[in-house]
Coordinates of C-alpha atoms in Angstrom, one line a residue:
R1 CA 69.0 75.8 66.7
Y2 CA 69.3 76.1 70.5
Y3 CA 68.5 79.7 70.8
T4 CA 69.4 82.9 69.1
L5 CA 72.9 84.1 70.3
N6 CA 73.4 87.7 71.1
K7 CA 76.0 89.3 68.8
K8 CA 77.4 91.4 71.5
E9 CA 77.8 88.5 73.9
L10 CA 79.6 86.5 71.2
E11 CA 82.0 89.3 70.7
F12 CA 82.6 89.6 74.4
E13 CA 83.2 85.7 74.5
D14 CA 85.8 86.0 71.8
K15 CA 87.6 88.7 73.7
V16 CA 87.5 86.7 76.9
I17 CA 88.9 83.6 75.4
N18 CA 91.6 85.5 73.5
Y19 CA 92.6 87.2 76.7
L20 CA 92.6 83.9 78.7
T21 CA 95.1 82.3 76.3
K22 CA 97.7 84.9 77.1
I23 CA 97.1 86.5 80.4
G24 CA 100.1 88.7 81.4
G25 CA 101.6 88.1 78.0
T26 CA 102.5 84.4 78.8
K27 CA 100.9 81.2 77.5
Q28 CA 97.9 80.3 79.7
W29 CA 94.8 78.4 78.8
E30 CA 95.0 76.6 75.5
Y31 CA 91.9 77.2 73.4
R32 CA 90.3 74.1 71.9
P33 CA 87.8 75.4 69.2
D34 CA 87.3 71.8 68.0
I35 CA 85.7 70.7 71.2
K36 CA 81.9 71.5 71.0
N37 CA 80.0 68.7 72.6
T38 CA 80.0 66.2 75.5
E39 CA 81.5 63.3 73.5
A40 CA 84.4 65.5 72.3
L41 CA 84.9 66.5 76.0
W42 CA 85.1 62.8 77.1
N43 CA 87.6 62.1 74.3
N44 CA 89.7 65.0 75.2
F45 CA 89.7 63.9 78.9
K46 CA 90.6 60.3 77.9
R47 CA 93.6 61.4 75.9
I48 CA 94.8 63.5 78.8
L49 CA 94.3 60.7 81.4
E50 CA 96.2 58.3 79.0
Q51 CA 99.0 60.8 78.5
N52 CA 99.5 61.4 82.2
N53 CA 99.5 57.7 83.0
R54 CA 102.0 56.4 80.4
G55 CA 104.0 54.6 83.1
R56 CA 101.0 52.5 84.0
L57 CA 99.4 51.9 80.6
D58 CA 101.2 50.4 77.6
K59 CA 98.4 51.3 75.1
E60 CA 95.2 53.4 74.9
L61 CA 92.3 52.6 77.1
S62 CA 89.6 50.3 75.4
T63 CA 86.0 51.4 75.4
A64 CA 85.3 48.9 78.3
E65 CA 88.3 50.3 80.3
F66 CA 87.3 53.9 79.8
N67 CA 83.6 53.2 80.7
Q68 CA 84.9 52.3 84.2
V69 CA 86.3 55.8 84.5
K70 CA 83.2 57.4 83.1
R71 CA 81.0 55.5 85.6
V72 CA 83.0 56.9 88.5
I73 CA 82.5 60.5 87.2
N74 CA 78.8 60.0 86.2
Q75 CA 78.1 58.9 89.8
L76 CA 79.3 62.3 91.3
D77 CA 75.8 63.5 91.9
T78 CA 76.6 66.4 94.3
P79 CA 79.4 69.1 94.1
Y80 CA 80.5 67.8 97.5
K81 CA 81.2 64.3 96.1
A82 CA 82.9 65.8 93.1
G83 CA 85.1 67.9 95.5
Q84 CA 86.1 64.7 97.5
F85 CA 86.9 62.9 94.1
L86 CA 89.1 65.8 92.9
Y87 CA 91.0 66.0 96.2
G88 CA 91.4 62.2 96.5
V89 CA 93.9 61.1 99.1
N90 CA 96.6 63.6 100.2
G91 CA 95.7 65.7 97.1
V92 CA 96.0 62.9 94.5
S93 CA 92.9 61.9 92.8
Q94 CA 92.9 58.5 91.3
V95 CA 90.4 56.0 89.5
E96 CA 90.6 52.1 89.7
V97 CA 90.5 50.3 86.5
D98 CA 90.4 46.6 85.6
L99 CA 92.4 46.4 82.3
D100 CA 91.3 43.9 79.7
N101 CA 94.5 41.9 80.3
G102 CA 93.5 41.3 83.9
E103 CA 95.7 43.9 85.5
H104 CA 94.4 46.2 88.1
V105 CA 95.7 49.8 88.0
F106 CA 95.2 53.2 89.7
L107 CA 95.2 56.1 87.2
T108 CA 95.9 59.6 88.4
V109 CA 93.4 62.2 87.4
F110 CA 94.5 65.1 89.5
D111 CA 97.6 65.9 91.6
Q112 CA 97.4 69.0 93.6
A113 CA 101.2 69.1 94.0
Q114 CA 101.4 69.9 90.3
V115 CA 99.4 73.1 90.3
G116 CA 100.7 75.3 87.5
G117 CA 103.2 72.7 86.2
G118 CA 104.1 69.0 85.9
N119 CA 101.6 67.1 83.8
T120 CA 98.6 69.5 84.5
V121 CA 96.9 70.5 81.2
Y122 CA 94.9 73.8 81.1
Q123 CA 92.3 74.3 78.4
V124 CA 89.5 76.6 77.5
V125 CA 86.5 75.6 75.5
N126 CA 83.2 77.4 74.5
Q127 CA 79.7 76.8 73.1
I128 CA 79.5 73.3 74.4
E129 CA 76.2 71.8 73.2
R130 CA 74.3 69.9 75.9
K131 CA 71.3 67.7 75.3
N132 CA 68.5 68.0 77.7
A133 CA 68.9 65.8 80.9
I134 CA 65.1 66.2 81.7
P135 CA 62.6 65.3 79.0
G136 CA 60.7 68.5 78.0
K137 CA 63.5 70.8 79.0
P138 CA 65.5 72.6 76.3
N139 CA 68.8 71.7 75.0
R140 CA 71.5 74.1 76.2
R141 CA 74.7 75.6 75.1
F142 CA 77.4 76.8 77.7
D143 CA 79.4 79.9 77.1
V144 CA 83.1 79.4 78.4
T145 CA 84.4 76.4 80.4
L146 CA 87.8 76.1 81.8
L147 CA 89.2 72.6 81.9
I148 CA 92.0 71.2 84.1
N149 CA 93.3 67.7 82.9
G150 CA 90.2 67.6 80.7
L151 CA 87.7 68.0 83.4
P152 CA 85.3 71.1 83.5
I153 CA 86.3 73.0 86.9
I154 CA 85.2 76.5 86.2
Q155 CA 82.2 77.6 84.3
I156 CA 81.8 81.2 83.0
E157 CA 78.4 82.4 81.9
L158 CA 78.7 85.8 80.1
K159 CA 76.3 88.7 79.6
S160 CA 76.6 91.9 77.7
A161 CA 77.0 95.2 79.5
M162 CA 73.3 95.7 79.3
H163 CA 72.7 92.9 81.9
P164 CA 73.6 92.6 85.6
A165 CA 75.8 89.7 86.6
N166 CA 72.8 88.2 88.5
D167 CA 71.2 87.5 85.1
A168 CA 74.1 85.0 84.5
L169 CA 73.7 83.5 88.0
N170 CA 70.0 83.0 87.3
Q171 CA 70.8 81.1 84.1
M172 CA 73.3 78.9 86.0
E173 CA 70.5 78.2 88.6
Q174 CA 68.3 77.0 85.7
Y175 CA 71.1 74.7 84.4
I176 CA 71.5 73.2 88.0
A177 CA 67.7 72.7 88.2
E178 CA 67.7 71.0 84.7
R179 CA 70.6 68.7 85.9
Q180 CA 72.9 70.0 83.2
Y181 CA 75.9 70.0 85.5
S182 CA 76.0 66.2 85.6
G183 CA 78.1 63.6 83.7
I184 CA 81.4 65.1 82.8
F185 CA 80.2 68.5 84.0
S186 CA 79.6 67.2 87.5
T187 CA 83.1 68.1 88.4
L188 CA 82.5 71.8 88.2
Q189 CA 83.8 73.6 91.4
I190 CA 83.3 77.3 90.7
L191 CA 80.5 79.1 88.7
I192 CA 81.4 82.7 87.4
A193 CA 78.9 85.2 86.2
M194 CA 80.7 87.8 84.1
T195 CA 79.8 91.1 82.3
P196 CA 82.3 93.6 81.0
N197 CA 81.8 95.6 84.2
E198 CA 80.5 93.2 86.9
I199 CA 81.8 89.8 87.9
K200 CA 80.6 87.5 90.7
Y201 CA 81.8 84.0 91.5
M202 CA 80.5 81.2 93.8
A203 CA 80.9 77.5 94.6
N204 CA 79.0 75.0 92.6
T205 CA 75.9 73.8 94.6
T206 CA 72.7 71.9 94.5
R207 CA 69.3 73.5 93.6
E208 CA 68.1 73.4 97.2
K209 CA 71.2 75.3 98.4
F210 CA 71.6 77.8 95.6
N211 CA 71.8 81.3 97.1
K212 CA 73.0 84.3 95.3
A213 CA 74.0 85.7 98.7
F214 CA 77.0 83.4 98.4
A215 CA 78.2 84.8 95.1
F216 CA 81.1 87.2 95.8
K217 CA 83.0 89.9 94.0
W218 CA 86.7 89.6 94.0
Q219 CA 88.7 92.4 95.8
D220 CA 91.9 94.2 95.3
E221 CA 94.3 93.1 98.1
E222 CA 95.6 96.6 99.0
S223 CA 92.4 98.8 98.6
T224 CA 89.9 96.1 99.3
K225 CA 87.8 97.6 96.6
P226 CA 85.7 95.2 94.5
I227 CA 87.1 94.4 91.1
N228 CA 84.4 95.1 88.3
N229 CA 86.6 95.1 85.2
W230 CA 86.6 91.7 83.5
M231 CA 90.3 91.9 82.4
E232 CA 91.4 92.9 85.9
F233 CA 89.5 89.9 87.3
A234 CA 91.0 87.6 84.7
D235 CA 94.5 88.9 85.7
K236 CA 93.9 88.3 89.5
V237 CA 91.6 85.1 89.5
L238 CA 91.6 83.3 86.2
S239 CA 95.5 83.2 85.6
I240 CA 97.5 80.1 86.2
P241 CA 98.1 78.9 88.9
M242 CA 95.6 81.2 90.7
A243 CA 92.5 79.7 89.1
H244 CA 93.8 76.1 89.9
D245 CA 94.6 77.2 93.5
L246 CA 91.1 78.8 93.9
S247 CA 89.3 75.7 92.7
T248 CA 91.4 73.3 94.9
R249 CA 93.6 74.9 97.8
Y250 CA 91.0 77.5 98.5
M251 CA 87.9 75.3 98.4
V252 CA 86.5 73.9 101.6
L253 CA 84.8 70.5 101.6
D254 CA 82.1 70.9 104.3
G255 CA 81.1 67.5 105.3
T256 CA 78.6 68.6 108.1
K257 CA 76.2 65.7 108.3
N258 CA 73.2 66.1 106.0
K259 CA 74.4 69.4 104.9
E260 CA 77.4 68.5 102.7
S261 CA 78.5 71.2 100.4
I262 CA 81.6 72.9 98.9
K263 CA 82.5 76.4 99.9
V264 CA 85.0 78.8 98.0
M265 CA 86.9 81.2 100.1
R266 CA 86.3 84.9 99.8
P267 CA 89.1 87.2 98.6
Y268 CA 90.1 88.4 102.1
Q269 CA 90.2 84.8 103.4
V270 CA 92.5 83.9 100.5
Y271 CA 94.8 86.8 101.1
A272 CA 95.1 86.2 104.8
T273 CA 95.8 82.5 104.4
K274 CA 98.5 83.2 101.7
R275 CA 100.2 85.8 104.1
V276 CA 100.3 83.5 107.0
L277 CA 101.6 80.5 104.9
E278 CA 104.3 82.8 103.4
K279 CA 105.4 83.6 107.0
V280 CA 105.3 79.9 108.0
A281 CA 107.4 78.9 104.8
Q282 CA 110.1 81.5 105.8
Y283 CA 110.2 80.8 109.6
D284 CA 113.4 79.6 111.1
F285 CA 112.4 77.3 114.1
K286 CA 115.8 77.5 115.6
Y287 CA 116.5 81.3 115.5
D288 CA 113.3 83.2 115.0
D289 CA 111.4 84.7 118.0
G290 CA 108.1 82.9 117.4
R291 CA 106.0 85.9 116.5
L292 CA 104.7 85.4 113.0
G293 CA 101.9 88.1 113.2
Y294 CA 98.2 88.3 113.6
V295 CA 95.1 88.3 111.4
W296 CA 92.4 90.8 112.2
H297 CA 89.0 89.6 110.7
T298 CA 85.8 91.0 112.1
T299 CA 83.3 88.7 113.9
G300 CA 81.0 87.0 111.5
S301 CA 83.4 87.1 108.6
G302 CA 84.3 83.4 108.6
K303 CA 87.4 83.1 110.6
T304 CA 86.8 79.4 111.3
I305 CA 87.1 78.6 107.6
T306 CA 90.2 80.9 107.3
S307 CA 91.9 79.5 110.3
F308 CA 91.0 75.9 109.2
K309 CA 92.5 76.3 105.8
T310 CA 95.6 78.0 107.2
A311 CA 96.1 75.1 109.8
W312 CA 95.4 72.4 107.2
L313 CA 97.9 73.7 104.6
A314 CA 100.4 74.6 107.2
S315 CA 100.3 71.1 108.7
R316 CA 101.3 69.7 105.2
M317 CA 104.3 72.0 104.8
P318 CA 107.7 70.1 104.8
N319 CA 109.2 72.4 107.6
V320 CA 106.3 71.9 109.9
D321 CA 105.7 68.9 112.3
K322 CA 102.3 69.8 113.9
V323 CA 99.9 72.6 114.1
I324 CA 98.0 73.2 117.4
F325 CA 94.9 75.2 117.2
V326 CA 94.3 77.0 120.5
V327 CA 90.8 78.1 121.7
D328 CA 90.3 80.4 124.7
R329 CA 87.5 78.4 126.3
I330 CA 87.3 74.6 127.0
A331 CA 83.7 74.6 125.8
L332 CA 84.8 75.7 122.3
T333 CA 87.2 72.8 121.9
K334 CA 84.6 70.2 120.8
Q335 CA 82.8 72.8 118.6
T336 CA 85.9 73.7 116.8
E337 CA 87.0 70.1 116.6
D338 CA 83.7 69.1 115.1
N339 CA 84.0 72.0 112.5
Y340 CA 87.5 71.0 111.6
K341 CA 86.6 67.5 111.2
A342 CA 83.7 68.4 108.9
Y343 CA 86.1 70.5 106.8
D344 CA 88.7 67.8 106.6
P345 CA 88.7 66.5 103.1
E346 CA 89.8 63.1 104.1
G347 CA 87.6 63.0 107.3
S348 CA 84.8 60.8 105.8
I349 CA 87.2 58.2 104.3
D350 CA 86.7 54.9 106.2
D351 CA 89.7 54.2 108.2
G352 CA 88.3 51.1 110.1
G353 CA 87.0 53.3 113.1
K354 CA 90.6 54.7 113.9
E355 CA 91.0 58.2 115.3
N356 CA 91.0 60.8 112.6
N357 CA 94.8 61.4 112.1
N358 CA 94.4 64.8 110.4
V359 CA 92.3 66.5 113.1
S360 CA 92.1 65.5 116.8
G361 CA 90.8 67.0 120.0
T362 CA 92.1 66.6 123.5
L363 CA 89.8 65.1 126.0
N364 CA 92.2 65.8 128.9
T365 CA 95.7 67.0 129.6
D366 CA 97.2 63.5 129.3
A367 CA 95.7 63.1 125.8
L368 CA 97.2 66.5 124.9
E369 CA 100.6 65.5 126.0
R370 CA 100.4 62.2 124.1
K371 CA 99.3 63.9 120.9
L372 CA 102.1 66.5 121.1
N373 CA 104.7 63.7 121.1
K374 CA 103.0 61.6 118.5
S375 CA 104.8 61.4 115.2
G376 CA 103.2 62.5 111.8
Y377 CA 101.6 65.7 110.8
G378 CA 98.2 66.8 111.9
I379 CA 96.1 69.5 113.6
I380 CA 95.5 69.3 117.4
V381 CA 92.5 71.3 118.7
T382 CA 92.9 72.2 122.4
S383 CA 92.4 75.0 124.8
V384 CA 94.7 77.5 126.5
Q385 CA 93.7 76.2 129.9
K386 CA 94.8 72.6 129.0
L387 CA 98.1 73.9 127.6
N388 CA 98.7 75.9 130.9
T389 CA 97.9 72.9 133.0
L390 CA 100.3 70.7 130.9
I391 CA 103.3 73.1 131.2
K392 CA 102.9 73.4 135.1
R393 CA 103.6 69.6 135.5
K394 CA 106.9 69.0 137.1
N395 CA 108.0 66.3 134.6
F396 CA 106.7 68.0 131.4
V397 CA 109.3 68.7 128.7
A398 CA 108.1 70.0 125.5
P399 CA 108.8 67.8 122.5
K400 CA 111.6 69.1 120.2
K401 CA 109.3 69.6 117.3
K402 CA 108.5 72.3 114.7
F403 CA 105.1 73.5 116.2
V404 CA 102.9 76.1 114.7
F405 CA 100.3 77.5 117.2
I406 CA 97.2 79.2 115.8
V407 CA 95.5 81.1 118.5
D408 CA 91.7 81.8 118.1
E409 CA 90.2 84.9 119.6
A410 CA 93.8 86.0 120.3
H411 CA 92.6 89.1 122.2
R412 CA 91.2 87.0 124.9
S413 CA 93.7 84.1 125.0
T414 CA 96.7 86.3 125.7
G415 CA 96.3 86.8 129.5
G416 CA 99.8 87.9 130.2
E417 CA 102.2 85.9 132.3
S418 CA 100.6 82.5 131.6
F419 CA 100.7 83.0 127.8
E420 CA 104.3 84.3 128.0
E421 CA 105.2 81.1 129.9
L422 CA 103.7 79.0 127.1
Q423 CA 105.9 80.8 124.5
K424 CA 109.0 80.1 126.7
V425 CA 108.2 76.4 127.2
F426 CA 107.4 75.8 123.5
K427 CA 110.8 77.3 122.5
G428 CA 111.1 77.9 118.8
A429 CA 107.6 77.4 118.0
A430 CA 105.7 79.8 115.6
W431 CA 102.7 81.7 116.9
V432 CA 99.8 83.2 114.8
G433 CA 96.8 85.0 116.3
Y434 CA 93.3 85.3 114.9
T435 CA 91.0 88.0 116.3
G436 CA 88.0 90.2 115.6
T437 CA 89.0 92.7 118.1
P438 CA 92.8 93.2 118.7
M439 CA 94.0 94.8 121.8
F440 CA 95.8 98.0 121.1
D441 CA 96.1 99.1 124.7
E442 CA 97.6 97.4 127.7
V443 CA 94.9 95.7 130.0
V444 CA 95.0 97.4 133.4
G445 CA 97.2 95.3 135.7
K446 CA 98.3 92.9 133.0
K447 CA 101.6 93.2 131.1
G448 CA 102.0 91.8 127.5
T449 CA 98.4 91.9 126.5
K450 CA 98.7 94.1 123.4
T451 CA 98.1 91.8 120.4
H452 CA 101.0 93.0 118.3
E453 CA 103.4 92.6 121.2
V454 CA 102.4 88.9 121.7
F455 CA 102.1 87.8 118.1
G456 CA 104.0 90.3 116.0
K457 CA 102.7 92.6 113.3
L458 CA 99.4 92.7 111.6
L459 CA 99.4 90.3 108.6
H460 CA 95.9 91.0 107.3
A461 CA 92.9 93.0 108.2
Y462 CA 89.2 92.8 107.2
T463 CA 87.4 95.0 109.7
I464 CA 83.7 95.8 110.3
R465 CA 84.0 98.6 107.8
E466 CA 84.8 96.4 104.9
A467 CA 82.4 93.7 106.2
I468 CA 79.5 96.2 106.2
A469 CA 80.3 97.5 102.8
D470 CA 80.4 93.9 101.5
K471 CA 77.1 93.0 103.1
N472 CA 78.8 90.2 104.9
V473 CA 77.6 91.4 108.3
L474 CA 74.6 93.6 109.3
G475 CA 75.2 97.4 109.4
F476 CA 74.5 99.5 112.4
K477 CA 71.7 102.1 113.2
V478 CA 73.5 104.7 115.3
D479 CA 71.6 107.3 117.5
F480 CA 73.6 110.0 119.2
E481 CA 72.2 111.0 122.7
T482 CA 73.5 113.6 125.1
T483 CA 72.7 113.7 128.8
I484 CA 73.5 117.4 129.1
A485 CA 70.7 119.7 128.6
E486 CA 71.1 122.4 126.0
D487 CA 70.7 125.4 128.4
Q488 CA 73.0 123.8 130.9
M489 CA 75.5 123.2 128.0
K490 CA 75.4 126.8 126.9
Q491 CA 75.3 128.4 130.3
E492 CA 77.6 126.3 132.5
Y493 CA 79.7 123.7 130.6
L494 CA 80.8 125.5 127.4
P495 CA 81.9 128.9 129.1
K496 CA 84.1 127.0 131.5
F497 CA 85.4 124.9 128.7
Y498 CA 86.4 127.8 126.5
K499 CA 87.9 129.8 129.5
V500 CA 90.4 126.9 130.0
Q501 CA 91.0 126.4 126.2
Y502 CA 91.4 130.0 125.3
P503 CA 92.4 132.2 128.4
D504 CA 92.7 135.2 126.1
W505 CA 89.1 135.3 125.1
N506 CA 86.8 137.7 126.7
E507 CA 83.1 136.8 127.6
Q508 CA 81.7 138.3 124.4
D509 CA 84.1 136.2 122.4
I510 CA 83.0 133.1 124.2
E511 CA 79.2 134.0 123.8
R512 CA 79.6 134.7 120.0
K513 CA 81.4 131.3 119.6
I514 CA 78.6 129.5 121.6
A515 CA 75.8 131.2 119.7
N516 CA 77.3 129.9 116.4
L517 CA 77.6 126.2 117.4
T518 CA 75.5 123.5 116.0
D519 CA 74.2 120.7 118.3
N520 CA 76.9 118.3 116.7
D521 CA 79.5 121.0 117.3
M522 CA 78.6 121.3 121.0
D523 CA 78.6 117.5 121.5
D524 CA 82.2 117.4 120.1
M525 CA 83.3 120.0 122.6
I526 CA 82.5 117.7 125.5
E527 CA 85.6 116.1 126.9
P528 CA 85.0 112.3 127.3
S529 CA 86.3 112.5 130.9
F530 CA 83.1 114.6 131.7
Y531 CA 81.1 111.3 131.6
D532 CA 83.6 109.2 133.6
N533 CA 82.0 108.1 136.8
N534 CA 79.5 110.9 136.6
P535 CA 76.4 109.9 138.7
N536 CA 74.2 112.4 136.9
H537 CA 75.1 110.9 133.6
V538 CA 74.5 107.4 134.7
R539 CA 71.1 108.3 136.1
L540 CA 69.9 109.9 132.8
V541 CA 71.2 107.0 130.8
V542 CA 69.3 104.5 132.8
E543 CA 66.2 106.8 132.8
D544 CA 66.4 106.9 128.9
I545 CA 66.8 103.1 128.7
F546 CA 63.7 102.5 130.8
K547 CA 61.7 105.2 128.8
N548 CA 62.6 103.7 125.4
W549 CA 62.9 100.0 126.3
R550 CA 59.5 98.7 125.1
N551 CA 60.0 100.1 121.5
R552 CA 63.7 99.4 121.2
S553 CA 63.4 95.8 122.4
N554 CA 60.5 95.0 120.1
D555 CA 58.3 94.5 123.2
G556 CA 60.7 92.5 125.1
A557 CA 61.8 90.2 122.1
Y558 CA 65.5 91.4 122.3
N559 CA 68.1 91.6 125.1
A560 CA 70.7 94.4 125.2
M561 CA 74.2 95.0 126.2
L562 CA 75.7 98.2 127.8
T563 CA 79.5 98.5 127.9
T564 CA 81.4 101.1 129.9
H565 CA 84.8 102.6 129.2
V566 CA 86.7 105.2 131.2
G567 CA 89.4 107.4 129.7
G568 CA 93.1 107.5 130.8
N569 CA 93.5 103.7 131.0
R570 CA 91.6 103.6 134.3
P571 CA 89.4 100.7 135.3
S572 CA 85.8 100.8 134.0
T573 CA 84.4 98.4 136.7
P574 CA 83.4 101.1 139.1
M575 CA 81.3 102.7 136.4
A576 CA 79.8 99.4 135.5
L577 CA 78.8 99.0 139.1
M578 CA 77.3 102.6 139.1
Y579 CA 75.1 101.6 136.3
F580 CA 74.2 98.1 137.9
E581 CA 73.2 99.9 141.2
E582 CA 71.2 102.6 139.5
F583 CA 69.2 99.9 137.5
E584 CA 68.6 98.1 140.9
R585 CA 67.4 101.3 142.5
V586 CA 65.0 102.1 139.6
N587 CA 63.9 98.5 139.4
Q588 CA 63.0 98.7 143.2
E589 CA 61.1 102.0 142.7
R590 CA 59.1 100.7 139.7
A591 CA 58.4 97.5 141.5
E592 CA 56.8 99.4 144.4
Q593 CA 54.7 101.3 141.8
G594 CA 53.6 98.0 140.1
L595 CA 55.5 99.0 136.8
P596 CA 57.5 96.5 134.7
T597 CA 61.1 96.0 135.7
L598 CA 64.2 94.9 133.7
K599 CA 66.4 91.9 134.5
V600 CA 69.9 93.3 134.8
G601 CA 73.2 91.5 135.2
V602 CA 76.8 92.8 135.4
T603 CA 79.9 91.1 134.3
F604 CA 83.6 91.8 134.9
S605 CA 86.8 90.1 135.8
M606 CA 87.6 89.5 139.5
S607 CA 90.8 91.5 140.3
T608 CA 93.8 89.7 141.8
N609 CA 96.4 92.2 141.0
N610 CA 96.4 94.0 144.5
S611 CA 95.8 97.2 142.9
D612 CA 94.1 100.3 144.5
N613 CA 90.8 99.1 143.1
Q614 CA 90.9 95.5 144.0
L615 CA 88.8 95.7 147.2
T616 CA 86.1 97.9 145.7
T617 CA 85.9 95.7 142.6
N618 CA 85.7 92.5 144.5
D619 CA 83.1 93.9 147.0
G620 CA 81.0 95.1 144.0
L621 CA 81.2 91.6 142.4
L622 CA 80.1 90.0 145.7
R623 CA 77.1 92.5 145.9
A624 CA 76.1 91.7 142.3
M625 CA 76.2 88.0 142.9
N626 CA 74.1 88.3 145.9

């Protein structure tokens, strides 16, 4: 016997298989209890391959003919190569076979256009016996495997409620180390660790890259809460066509040199991509106003992958001619282009040294104009600066094409008039914004800078709150500091505050109120405007920074950033300069005393709007530069 099977796990396995066959009360995965070993899997795959290629074959494949197919699959020695094979060309995976009669044919294995229908066959098998691939290692038996067109695509390892899902992940890591996911199992794309009350999923990977930090829980779309019930997970993720989509449409083939891998999208990335694509599908390029909406995904949550998948899938939609991905800095164009090319599933296919037709950058404005006019789908990566230069040319006429513009860091790219002009020139184009920090307020002196006014309503949000809860980004350690001494607060500030707020109160009422306030209560009573351009506050903050710098910077190992904000939609630059000048004053004092100083820089935009603050702002900038 391979190993003693846990009775509870077998009962759980039966429940899972039974549920998968009829998710939502409709026929879903077909259970094949007769398939129990590798040979039976190959025979099942052969039968489906023959069935789906009846037009190319007039009889069953001979052993010699099918061995050619097996050889192709057996050579898929990494999940990345398997992902490329399954994607094929334009979503159609084929194998070449020399038939015994001398004829050369291409047999279709997978066609992504037939997700959930057509010739696609969905099956579930369990307790597949696997002989050891490394001498001395044990034989194995896999729990539940989901087959698409006869090939293993999703592997589910089950544990009873007594175990955490991580135990199942550890088990799959052992299988990878023992080279069990080879041969017909080399096509696995997704690994799922499942207990009755905890489920995690991850992309298949190599032993060196196996990392449980990349195993995710699925989340409910509305509440963003993790889904821990196995039946609810099956409903949302393992139903057809979702399971097929997740293992094809929502996989990313990362062809970064020497780091090739496959990545499966996280739930919020899938939800955002779906919502944008739904908007693109419904968009009327003749009559709609161009504002599809924006996606608010916090910095560090994988916006590049989300935006790439959106751009890639949108560029292949029948109602779209081209997708233009717009970055806010010229320096980012090359980086984004390289990332996108690495994620292009056809990027590594040898095309005789020609330019990649799926993803292309723009070396200069001429190249941008040429590519906008070029026929055929694809993604153009360019900068907002190049687009603005192009539309200012006297002879430029925007091509009459159905363009989708995807704008990265949308909160920075939308600089008012120039962006408005872009939307006028590319009339009828659809615009989508991606940002980690949407602008909800108008930037002083700049009209049309609120994110929702430029792009339309919010399509999907994944904020810092959700990201910290998911452990996708680091949490914060927050210390609250006040620069008002407690006696000053009680004797000066709060009495004045309450006299204004409650004119009917007498002095005894005010004293009683103040005596019962906690420190936090007192801090809440301070009007934010009290700190605005307050030189005493600035002096005390700078003093505190110098006092605690050595510890907080880990003895100078870290840099720090100080941001200023002034209430009432007034400019914060004067306050930034107050801090800068106070740092300079203290630095000079410390230098004279032979004490360590801090290197301090200030950054803000030069003002060109002829406002009341322009002269002061620009003088301050000149001083800081000097």
